[in-house]
Amino acid sequence: MSWDSSLLWQFDFLILLMVIICAVAALTFKDLITCAVVFGAYSFFMCLLWTEMLAVDVAFTEAAVGAGVSTVLFLGTALHIRRRAKD
Amino acid sequence: MKVVSLVLTLALGALLLLATEDLPNWGDSDSPASLHLSNYYIENSMEQTSVPNLVTSVLADYRSYDTMFETTVIFCAGITVLTILRRSHRKKKKEVKPRPKGQDHDLILISAARMIAPMMQLFALYVVAHGHHSPGGGFQGGVIFGASFILLALAYDLETVLARLKERSVLIMSGIGVAIYVGIGTICLVLGGNFLDYGAWSKVLGVSVVEAHSHGMLGVEIGVAITVMFIMFSLYADLSSGGEMDEGL
Amino acid sequence: MDELITAIIGKYNYWAFLILLLIGLHAMISKNNLVKKVIGMSIFQSAIILFYVSIGYKKGASIPILSHGHGPEPIHQTAAQIVAGIANPLPHVLMLTAIVVGVSTLGVALAIIQKINRVYDTIEEDEILEKIKEC
């Protein structure tokens, strides 16, 4: 059952880069619904990062909660307020 | 404001960058965090609780007190959202504006949701029940089960789901989840153990102390799953309808 | 020079943690839109979670689920070898609950935003401050 999980640093770099790009993008877009969806993508990359760091339970929770429910909550709010943000 | 914030964050960043020097190297198995407490869990979890998934055994047994209050926090958050947003409008039935024909419900969406939702619920039950041996447990299973209700509410509308799953019973059930958790802990007290010391259950269940720990964890996880499931749905219902509990998104 | 390179390679995930933390903090202070502030708060939170999870990581270790029962008998190992072969489960437990509590506090934050929008009819910080000054 135990396997050697020597990390490929290329994968690690790529995922970390994507996480940072998604974080910046989620804060720069002006449309709040776009922000919500990009933030869902951010959660998904975080989930990949945690699978790679052997935290499978945390990754499972993040996939269900972060990428699923919290995106829906953001969408539900964004549709009740003005969609365009000033910054 | 932007400049002030930038200066502040960069100053904090410089401070933290200085501090990284003292942190252990990444992946170092002799880092201080891995030397003391966690070794006890890794060495003894199998003999004391017979649960191979260390995360579950630490979450629901060794640090059970912690998890109990986390569940309470989730429950309180659900109640808080309800109190902030809910409008108790007993005003006249607002005129039902009939939707244009054909846009009523999307046939493809509904057919897909009806097929997926039971699968999700079955998978959620598997995740809760198999949490001892594989990744998963009460929190994850509860969220997946709640997501199946959210999926149905998105495909139809919120009223259709709330007609079958009353708002009142959602709240009562989420309270019952916390009550199951606290109840299992209190019965341990009655049976002569400590609070949340599941070993005391062995007198009633007729199994060994180690098995009793395993069964107690399962019961606690079920309580967590019930609370999380209904609170997640309640959060969605409140936020998507702005507290009106009508159509939703 | 060699020391610098090992320092960079050995700790690069702390740097990612640092960058995410600063992005989140900057957004929380400087953004005008309240939803953007909440997104910044979530990024800050997941940066902290990243820090904890990377503390629990051990190079060459396996996931924190023990093998048991099935298959061939495992080779006999000393206690220290077993411990070194399994990632530290404690940070995972703490962070797992933190994520679920995080989403419920996120719900509370969004509910407050909707309430603010209902009263002031806007969620931009400067417009809200103007409306407060008027009355």
Coordinates of C-alpha atoms in Angstrom, one line a residue:
Chain A
M1 CA 0.0 0.0 0.0
S2 CA 2.8 2.4 0.6
W3 CA 4.4 4.0 -2.4
D4 CA 7.2 6.3 -2.9
S5 CA 5.8 9.8 -3.5
S6 CA 9.0 11.6 -4.3
L7 CA 7.5 14.8 -5.6
L8 CA 8.1 16.0 -9.1
W9 CA 9.0 19.6 -8.5
Q10 CA 7.9 20.6 -12.0
F11 CA 4.3 19.7 -11.1
D12 CA 4.6 21.4 -7.9
F13 CA 5.9 24.6 -9.5
L14 CA 3.1 24.5 -12.1
I15 CA 0.4 24.1 -9.5
L16 CA 1.7 26.8 -7.3
L17 CA 2.0 29.1 -10.2
M18 CA -1.6 28.4 -11.2
V19 CA -2.8 29.0 -7.7
I20 CA -1.2 32.4 -7.6
I21 CA -2.5 33.3 -11.0
C22 CA -6.0 32.3 -10.1
A23 CA -5.8 34.3 -6.8
V24 CA -4.7 37.4 -8.6
A25 CA -7.3 36.9 -11.4
A26 CA -10.2 36.4 -8.9
L27 CA -9.4 39.8 -7.4
T28 CA -8.9 41.7 -10.7
F29 CA -11.9 40.8 -12.7
K30 CA -14.7 43.4 -12.6
D31 CA -17.7 41.0 -13.0
L32 CA -18.5 39.4 -9.7
I33 CA -19.8 36.1 -11.3
T34 CA -16.5 35.7 -13.2
C35 CA -14.7 36.3 -9.9
A36 CA -16.8 33.5 -8.2
V37 CA -16.0 31.0 -11.0
V38 CA -12.3 31.8 -11.0
F39 CA -12.3 31.5 -7.2
G40 CA -13.7 28.0 -7.7
A41 CA -10.8 27.2 -10.0
Y42 CA -8.5 28.5 -7.3
S43 CA -10.0 26.1 -4.8
F44 CA -9.6 23.2 -7.3
F45 CA -5.9 23.9 -7.8
M46 CA -5.5 24.1 -4.0
C47 CA -7.1 20.7 -3.9
L48 CA -4.5 19.3 -6.3
L49 CA -1.7 20.9 -4.2
W50 CA -3.0 19.1 -1.1
T51 CA -3.3 15.8 -2.8
E52 CA 0.3 16.1 -3.8
M53 CA 1.3 17.0 -0.2
L54 CA -0.3 13.7 1.1
A55 CA -3.2 15.5 2.8
V56 CA -5.9 13.4 1.0
D57 CA -8.7 14.2 3.5
V58 CA -8.0 17.9 3.3
A59 CA -8.1 17.7 -0.5
F60 CA -11.4 15.8 -0.4
T61 CA -12.9 18.4 1.9
E62 CA -11.6 21.2 -0.3
A63 CA -13.0 19.6 -3.5
A64 CA -16.4 19.3 -1.9
V65 CA -16.6 22.5 0.1
G66 CA -14.2 25.0 -1.6
A67 CA -14.8 24.2 -5.2
G68 CA -18.5 23.2 -4.8
V69 CA -20.5 24.8 -2.1
S70 CA -18.6 28.1 -1.6
T71 CA -18.7 28.8 -5.3
V72 CA -22.5 28.4 -5.2
L73 CA -22.8 30.7 -2.2
F74 CA -20.8 33.4 -4.0
L75 CA -23.0 33.0 -7.1
G76 CA -26.1 33.2 -5.0
T77 CA -24.9 36.5 -3.5
A78 CA -23.6 37.9 -6.8
L79 CA -27.0 37.6 -8.4
H80 CA -28.7 39.6 -5.6
I81 CA -26.3 42.6 -5.7
R82 CA -24.9 44.8 -8.5
R83 CA -22.8 42.5 -10.6
R84 CA -20.2 45.1 -11.7
A85 CA -17.6 45.9 -9.2
K86 CA -15.7 49.2 -9.3
D87 CA -12.3 47.6 -8.8
Chain B
M1 CA -5.5 53.6 0.6
K2 CA -3.8 51.4 -2.0
V3 CA -0.3 52.9 -1.2
V4 CA -0.8 52.5 2.5
S5 CA -1.9 48.9 2.1
L6 CA 0.9 48.1 -0.2
V7 CA 3.5 49.5 2.2
L8 CA 2.0 47.6 5.1
T9 CA 1.8 44.3 3.3
L10 CA 5.3 44.6 1.9
A11 CA 6.7 45.4 5.3
L12 CA 4.9 42.3 6.7
G13 CA 6.2 40.3 3.8
A14 CA 9.8 41.3 4.5
L15 CA 9.4 40.4 8.1
L16 CA 8.0 36.9 7.3
L17 CA 10.7 36.4 4.6
L18 CA 13.3 36.9 7.4
A19 CA 11.4 34.3 9.5
T20 CA 11.4 31.7 6.7
E21 CA 15.1 31.1 7.4
D22 CA 14.3 29.5 10.8
L23 CA 11.5 27.3 9.4
P24 CA 12.4 23.6 8.8
N25 CA 13.1 22.5 5.3
W26 CA 10.2 21.3 3.3
G27 CA 9.6 17.6 3.7
D28 CA 11.9 17.3 6.7
S29 CA 10.7 14.3 8.7
D30 CA 12.6 15.6 11.8
S31 CA 10.8 19.0 11.9
P32 CA 9.7 19.9 15.4
A33 CA 6.0 19.5 14.5
S34 CA 6.5 15.9 13.7
L35 CA 8.5 14.9 16.7
H36 CA 6.2 14.9 19.7
L37 CA 2.5 14.4 19.6
S38 CA 1.8 13.0 16.1
N39 CA 4.1 10.0 16.6
Y40 CA 1.9 8.8 19.4
Y41 CA -1.1 8.9 17.1
I42 CA 0.8 7.0 14.3
E43 CA 2.1 4.3 16.6
N44 CA -1.0 3.7 18.8
S45 CA -4.0 4.5 16.7
M46 CA -4.3 1.0 15.2
E47 CA -4.1 -0.8 18.6
Q48 CA -6.3 1.6 20.5
T49 CA -9.1 2.3 18.0
S50 CA -8.6 -0.2 15.1
V51 CA -9.1 2.6 12.6
P52 CA -6.5 2.7 9.9
N53 CA -7.3 6.2 8.7
L54 CA -5.3 8.3 11.1
V55 CA -7.1 11.5 10.2
T56 CA -10.5 10.0 11.2
S57 CA -9.2 8.5 14.4
V58 CA -7.6 11.7 15.5
L59 CA -10.5 13.8 14.4
A60 CA -13.3 11.8 16.0
D61 CA -11.6 10.1 19.0
Y62 CA -8.4 11.8 20.2
R63 CA -9.5 15.3 19.5
S64 CA -13.2 14.6 19.8
Y65 CA -13.9 17.5 22.1
D66 CA -12.5 19.9 19.5
T67 CA -14.6 18.5 16.7
M68 CA -17.8 18.7 18.9
F69 CA -17.4 22.4 19.1
E70 CA -16.5 22.8 15.5
T71 CA -19.9 21.1 14.7
T72 CA -21.5 23.6 17.1
V73 CA -19.8 26.5 15.3
I74 CA -21.3 25.3 12.0
F75 CA -24.7 25.0 13.5
C76 CA -24.5 28.5 15.0
A77 CA -23.3 29.9 11.6
G78 CA -26.4 28.4 9.9
I79 CA -28.7 29.9 12.6
T80 CA -26.9 33.3 12.3
V81 CA -27.4 33.5 8.5
L82 CA -31.0 32.7 9.0
T83 CA -31.5 35.4 11.6
I84 CA -29.6 38.0 9.5
L85 CA -31.5 37.4 6.3
R86 CA -34.9 35.9 7.0
R87 CA -37.8 38.3 6.3
S88 CA -40.9 37.3 8.2
H89 CA -43.2 38.7 5.6
R90 CA -46.7 37.4 6.2
K91 CA -47.9 39.8 3.6
K92 CA -50.4 38.8 1.0
K93 CA -49.5 36.1 -1.4
K94 CA -47.5 37.9 -3.9
E95 CA -48.9 37.5 -7.4
V96 CA -47.4 34.5 -9.0
K97 CA -45.9 35.8 -12.3
P98 CA -46.2 32.9 -14.7
R99 CA -43.0 32.2 -16.5
P100 CA -43.2 32.2 -20.2
K101 CA -44.0 28.8 -21.5
G102 CA -41.1 26.6 -22.5
Q103 CA -38.7 28.4 -20.1
D104 CA -40.3 26.8 -17.2
H105 CA -37.8 24.1 -16.4
D106 CA -35.0 23.0 -18.6
L107 CA -35.7 19.4 -19.6
I108 CA -32.1 18.4 -20.1
L109 CA -31.0 19.9 -16.8
I110 CA -33.8 18.3 -14.9
S111 CA -33.2 14.9 -16.4
A112 CA -29.5 15.0 -15.6
A113 CA -30.0 16.3 -12.1
R114 CA -32.6 13.5 -11.4
M115 CA -30.1 10.9 -12.5
I116 CA -27.1 12.4 -10.7
A117 CA -28.7 13.3 -7.3
P118 CA -29.4 9.7 -6.1
M119 CA -25.9 8.7 -7.1
M120 CA -24.5 11.6 -5.1
Q121 CA -26.5 10.6 -2.1
L122 CA -25.4 7.0 -2.3
F123 CA -21.8 8.1 -2.6
A124 CA -22.2 10.4 0.3
L125 CA -23.4 7.5 2.5
Y126 CA -20.4 5.5 1.3
V127 CA -18.1 8.3 2.2
V128 CA -19.5 8.6 5.7
A129 CA -19.6 4.8 6.4
H130 CA -16.2 4.0 4.8
G131 CA -14.4 7.0 6.4
H132 CA -12.6 4.6 8.7
H133 CA -10.7 3.0 5.9
S134 CA -10.5 5.6 3.1
P135 CA -10.3 9.3 2.8
G136 CA -13.6 10.8 3.9
G137 CA -15.8 11.0 6.9
G138 CA -18.6 13.0 8.4
F139 CA -17.7 16.4 7.1
Q140 CA -17.1 15.4 3.5
G141 CA -20.1 13.0 3.3
G142 CA -22.3 15.7 4.8
V143 CA -21.2 18.3 2.3
I144 CA -21.8 15.9 -0.7
F145 CA -25.2 15.0 0.6
G146 CA -26.1 18.7 1.0
A147 CA -24.8 19.4 -2.5
S148 CA -27.3 16.9 -3.9
F149 CA -30.1 19.0 -2.5
I150 CA -28.5 22.1 -3.8
L151 CA -28.3 20.5 -7.2
L152 CA -32.0 19.7 -7.2
A153 CA -32.8 23.2 -6.1
L154 CA -30.7 24.6 -8.9
A155 CA -32.3 22.4 -11.5
Y156 CA -35.9 22.9 -10.4
D157 CA -36.3 25.9 -8.1
L158 CA -36.0 26.3 -4.4
E159 CA -39.7 26.1 -3.8
T160 CA -40.0 22.7 -5.3
V161 CA -37.3 21.3 -2.9
L162 CA -38.6 23.2 0.1
A163 CA -42.1 21.7 -0.5
R164 CA -40.6 18.3 0.2
L165 CA -38.0 19.3 2.7
K166 CA -39.6 21.9 5.1
E167 CA -37.4 24.7 6.3
R168 CA -38.5 23.9 9.9
S169 CA -37.4 20.3 9.6
V170 CA -34.1 21.3 8.1
L171 CA -33.3 23.3 11.2
I172 CA -34.6 20.6 13.6
M173 CA -32.5 18.0 11.8
S174 CA -29.3 20.1 12.0
G175 CA -29.9 20.4 15.7
I176 CA -30.4 16.7 16.0
G177 CA -27.0 16.2 14.4
V178 CA -25.3 18.1 17.2
A179 CA -27.5 16.3 19.7
I180 CA -26.4 12.9 18.4
Y181 CA -22.8 13.9 18.9
V182 CA -23.3 15.3 22.5
G183 CA -25.6 12.4 23.3
I184 CA -23.0 9.8 22.4
G185 CA -20.5 11.7 24.6
T186 CA -22.9 12.0 27.5
I187 CA -23.9 8.3 27.4
C188 CA -20.2 7.5 27.9
L189 CA -20.4 9.5 31.1
V190 CA -23.5 7.6 32.2
L191 CA -21.8 4.3 31.5
G192 CA -18.9 5.2 33.7
G193 CA -16.3 6.5 31.3
N194 CA -15.1 10.0 30.6
F195 CA -17.0 12.4 28.4
L196 CA -16.6 11.2 24.8
D197 CA -14.5 8.2 25.9
Y198 CA -16.2 5.7 23.6
G199 CA -14.6 2.7 25.3
A200 CA -17.4 2.8 27.9
W201 CA -19.8 1.8 25.1
S202 CA -18.4 -1.7 25.2
K203 CA -20.6 -2.6 28.2
V204 CA -23.8 -1.9 26.1
L205 CA -22.7 -3.0 22.7
G206 CA -21.1 -6.2 23.8
V207 CA -17.8 -5.7 22.0
S208 CA -14.3 -5.1 23.0
V209 CA -13.1 -1.7 24.1
V210 CA -11.2 -1.2 20.9
E211 CA -14.2 -2.1 18.8
A212 CA -16.3 0.3 20.9
H213 CA -14.0 3.1 20.0
S214 CA -14.5 2.3 16.3
H215 CA -18.3 2.2 16.6
G216 CA -18.4 5.4 18.7
M217 CA -16.5 7.2 16.0
L218 CA -19.0 6.0 13.4
G219 CA -21.9 7.4 15.4
V220 CA -20.2 10.7 15.9
E221 CA -19.4 11.0 12.2
I222 CA -23.1 10.4 11.4
G223 CA -24.0 13.2 13.8
V224 CA -21.5 15.5 12.1
A225 CA -22.7 14.5 8.7
I226 CA -26.4 15.3 9.5
T227 CA -25.5 18.7 10.8
V228 CA -23.2 19.7 7.9
M229 CA -25.7 18.4 5.3
F230 CA -28.7 20.4 6.5
I231 CA -26.7 23.5 7.4
M232 CA -25.1 23.6 3.9
F233 CA -28.6 23.4 2.3
S234 CA -29.9 26.0 4.7
L235 CA -27.0 28.4 3.8
Y236 CA -27.7 27.9 0.1
A237 CA -31.5 28.4 0.6
D238 CA -31.0 31.6 2.6
L239 CA -28.3 33.2 0.4
S240 CA -29.7 32.3 -3.0
S241 CA -33.2 33.7 -2.3
G242 CA -32.1 36.6 -0.1
G243 CA -34.0 35.3 2.8
E244 CA -37.3 35.1 0.9
M245 CA -37.3 31.3 0.6
D246 CA -39.1 31.6 -2.8
E247 CA -37.6 30.7 -6.1
G248 CA -33.9 30.8 -5.4
L249 CA -31.5 31.3 -8.3
Chain C
M1 CA 25.9 30.4 -3.7
D2 CA 25.1 26.7 -3.1
E3 CA 23.6 27.5 0.3
L4 CA 21.3 30.1 -1.3
I5 CA 20.1 27.6 -3.9
T6 CA 19.4 24.9 -1.3
A7 CA 17.6 27.6 0.7
I8 CA 15.4 28.5 -2.2
I9 CA 14.7 24.9 -3.3
G10 CA 14.1 23.8 0.3
K11 CA 11.6 26.4 1.2
Y12 CA 9.8 27.5 -2.0
N13 CA 6.4 26.4 -0.8
Y14 CA 6.7 28.8 2.2
W15 CA 7.3 31.5 -0.4
A16 CA 4.1 30.6 -2.2
F17 CA 2.4 30.7 1.2
L18 CA 3.9 34.2 1.7
I19 CA 2.7 35.5 -1.7
L20 CA -0.8 34.2 -1.2
L21 CA -1.0 35.7 2.3
L22 CA 0.1 39.1 1.1
I23 CA -2.3 39.0 -1.9
G24 CA -5.1 38.2 0.6
L25 CA -4.1 40.9 3.1
H26 CA -3.7 43.5 0.4
A27 CA -7.1 42.7 -1.0
M28 CA -8.7 42.9 2.4
I29 CA -7.3 46.4 3.0
S30 CA -7.5 48.1 -0.3
K31 CA -10.4 46.6 -2.3
N32 CA -13.5 48.8 -2.5
N33 CA -16.1 46.1 -3.2
L34 CA -17.1 44.1 -0.2
V35 CA -17.4 40.8 -2.1
K36 CA -13.8 41.3 -3.2
K37 CA -12.8 41.8 0.4
V38 CA -14.4 38.5 1.3
I39 CA -12.6 36.7 -1.6
G40 CA -9.4 38.2 -0.2
M41 CA -10.2 36.8 3.3
S42 CA -10.7 33.3 1.8
I43 CA -7.4 33.5 0.0
F44 CA -5.7 34.6 3.3
Q45 CA -7.3 31.7 5.0
S46 CA -6.2 29.1 2.5
A47 CA -2.7 30.5 2.7
I48 CA -2.6 29.7 6.4
I49 CA -4.0 26.2 5.6
L50 CA -1.2 25.8 3.0
F51 CA 1.3 26.6 5.7
Y52 CA 0.0 24.0 8.1
V53 CA -0.3 21.3 5.5
S54 CA 3.2 21.9 4.3
I55 CA 4.4 21.4 7.9
G56 CA 2.8 18.0 7.9
Y57 CA 4.5 16.9 4.7
K58 CA 7.4 14.4 4.9
K59 CA 9.6 13.6 2.0
G60 CA 9.2 10.0 0.7
A61 CA 6.3 9.3 3.2
S62 CA 2.9 7.9 2.4
I63 CA -0.6 9.2 3.1
P64 CA -1.8 8.9 6.7
I65 CA -3.8 5.7 6.2
L66 CA -2.2 2.6 7.6
S67 CA -2.1 -0.6 5.6
H68 CA -3.7 -3.5 7.5
G69 CA -4.9 -6.9 7.1
H70 CA -4.9 -7.6 3.4
G71 CA -2.1 -8.7 1.1
P72 CA 1.2 -10.1 2.0
E73 CA 2.7 -9.6 5.5
P74 CA 4.5 -6.3 5.7
I75 CA 8.2 -6.4 6.2
H76 CA 9.0 -5.9 9.9
Q77 CA 9.9 -2.3 10.6
T78 CA 11.0 -0.4 13.7
A79 CA 8.8 2.2 15.2
A80 CA 10.9 5.0 13.9
Q81 CA 10.7 3.7 10.4
I82 CA 7.0 3.5 10.5
V83 CA 6.7 7.0 11.8
A84 CA 9.0 8.4 9.2
G85 CA 7.0 6.7 6.5
I86 CA 3.6 8.3 7.3
A87 CA 2.8 12.0 6.9
N88 CA 1.9 13.9 10.1
P89 CA -1.9 13.6 10.5
L90 CA -2.3 16.3 13.1
P91 CA -2.2 19.4 10.8
H92 CA -4.6 17.6 8.4
V93 CA -7.2 17.2 11.1
L94 CA -6.9 20.8 12.3
M95 CA -7.2 22.1 8.7
L96 CA -10.0 19.8 7.7
T97 CA -12.3 21.3 10.3
A98 CA -10.9 24.8 9.5
I99 CA -12.1 24.5 5.9
V100 CA -15.6 23.4 6.9
V101 CA -15.9 26.1 9.5
G102 CA -14.4 28.5 6.9
V103 CA -17.3 27.9 4.5
S104 CA -19.9 28.6 7.2
T105 CA -18.2 31.8 8.3
L106 CA -18.1 32.7 4.6
G107 CA -21.9 32.2 4.5
V108 CA -22.2 34.6 7.5
A109 CA -20.1 37.2 5.7
L110 CA -22.1 36.9 2.5
A111 CA -25.3 37.2 4.5
I112 CA -24.1 40.4 6.1
I113 CA -23.2 41.7 2.6
Q114 CA -26.7 41.0 1.3
K115 CA -28.1 42.8 4.3
I116 CA -25.9 45.8 3.7
N117 CA -27.0 45.8 0.1
R118 CA -30.6 45.7 1.2
V119 CA -30.2 48.8 3.5
Y120 CA -27.8 51.0 1.4
D121 CA -28.5 49.6 -2.0
T122 CA -24.8 49.3 -2.8
I123 CA -21.8 47.2 -1.7
E124 CA -19.1 49.7 -2.7
E125 CA -17.3 50.9 0.5
D126 CA -17.0 54.6 -0.6
E127 CA -20.7 54.9 -1.6
I128 CA -21.8 53.3 1.7
L129 CA -19.6 55.9 3.6
E130 CA -21.2 58.7 1.7
K131 CA -24.7 57.5 2.5
I132 CA -23.8 57.2 6.1
K133 CA -22.6 60.8 6.2
E134 CA -25.8 62.1 4.5
C135 CA -28.1 60.9 7.2

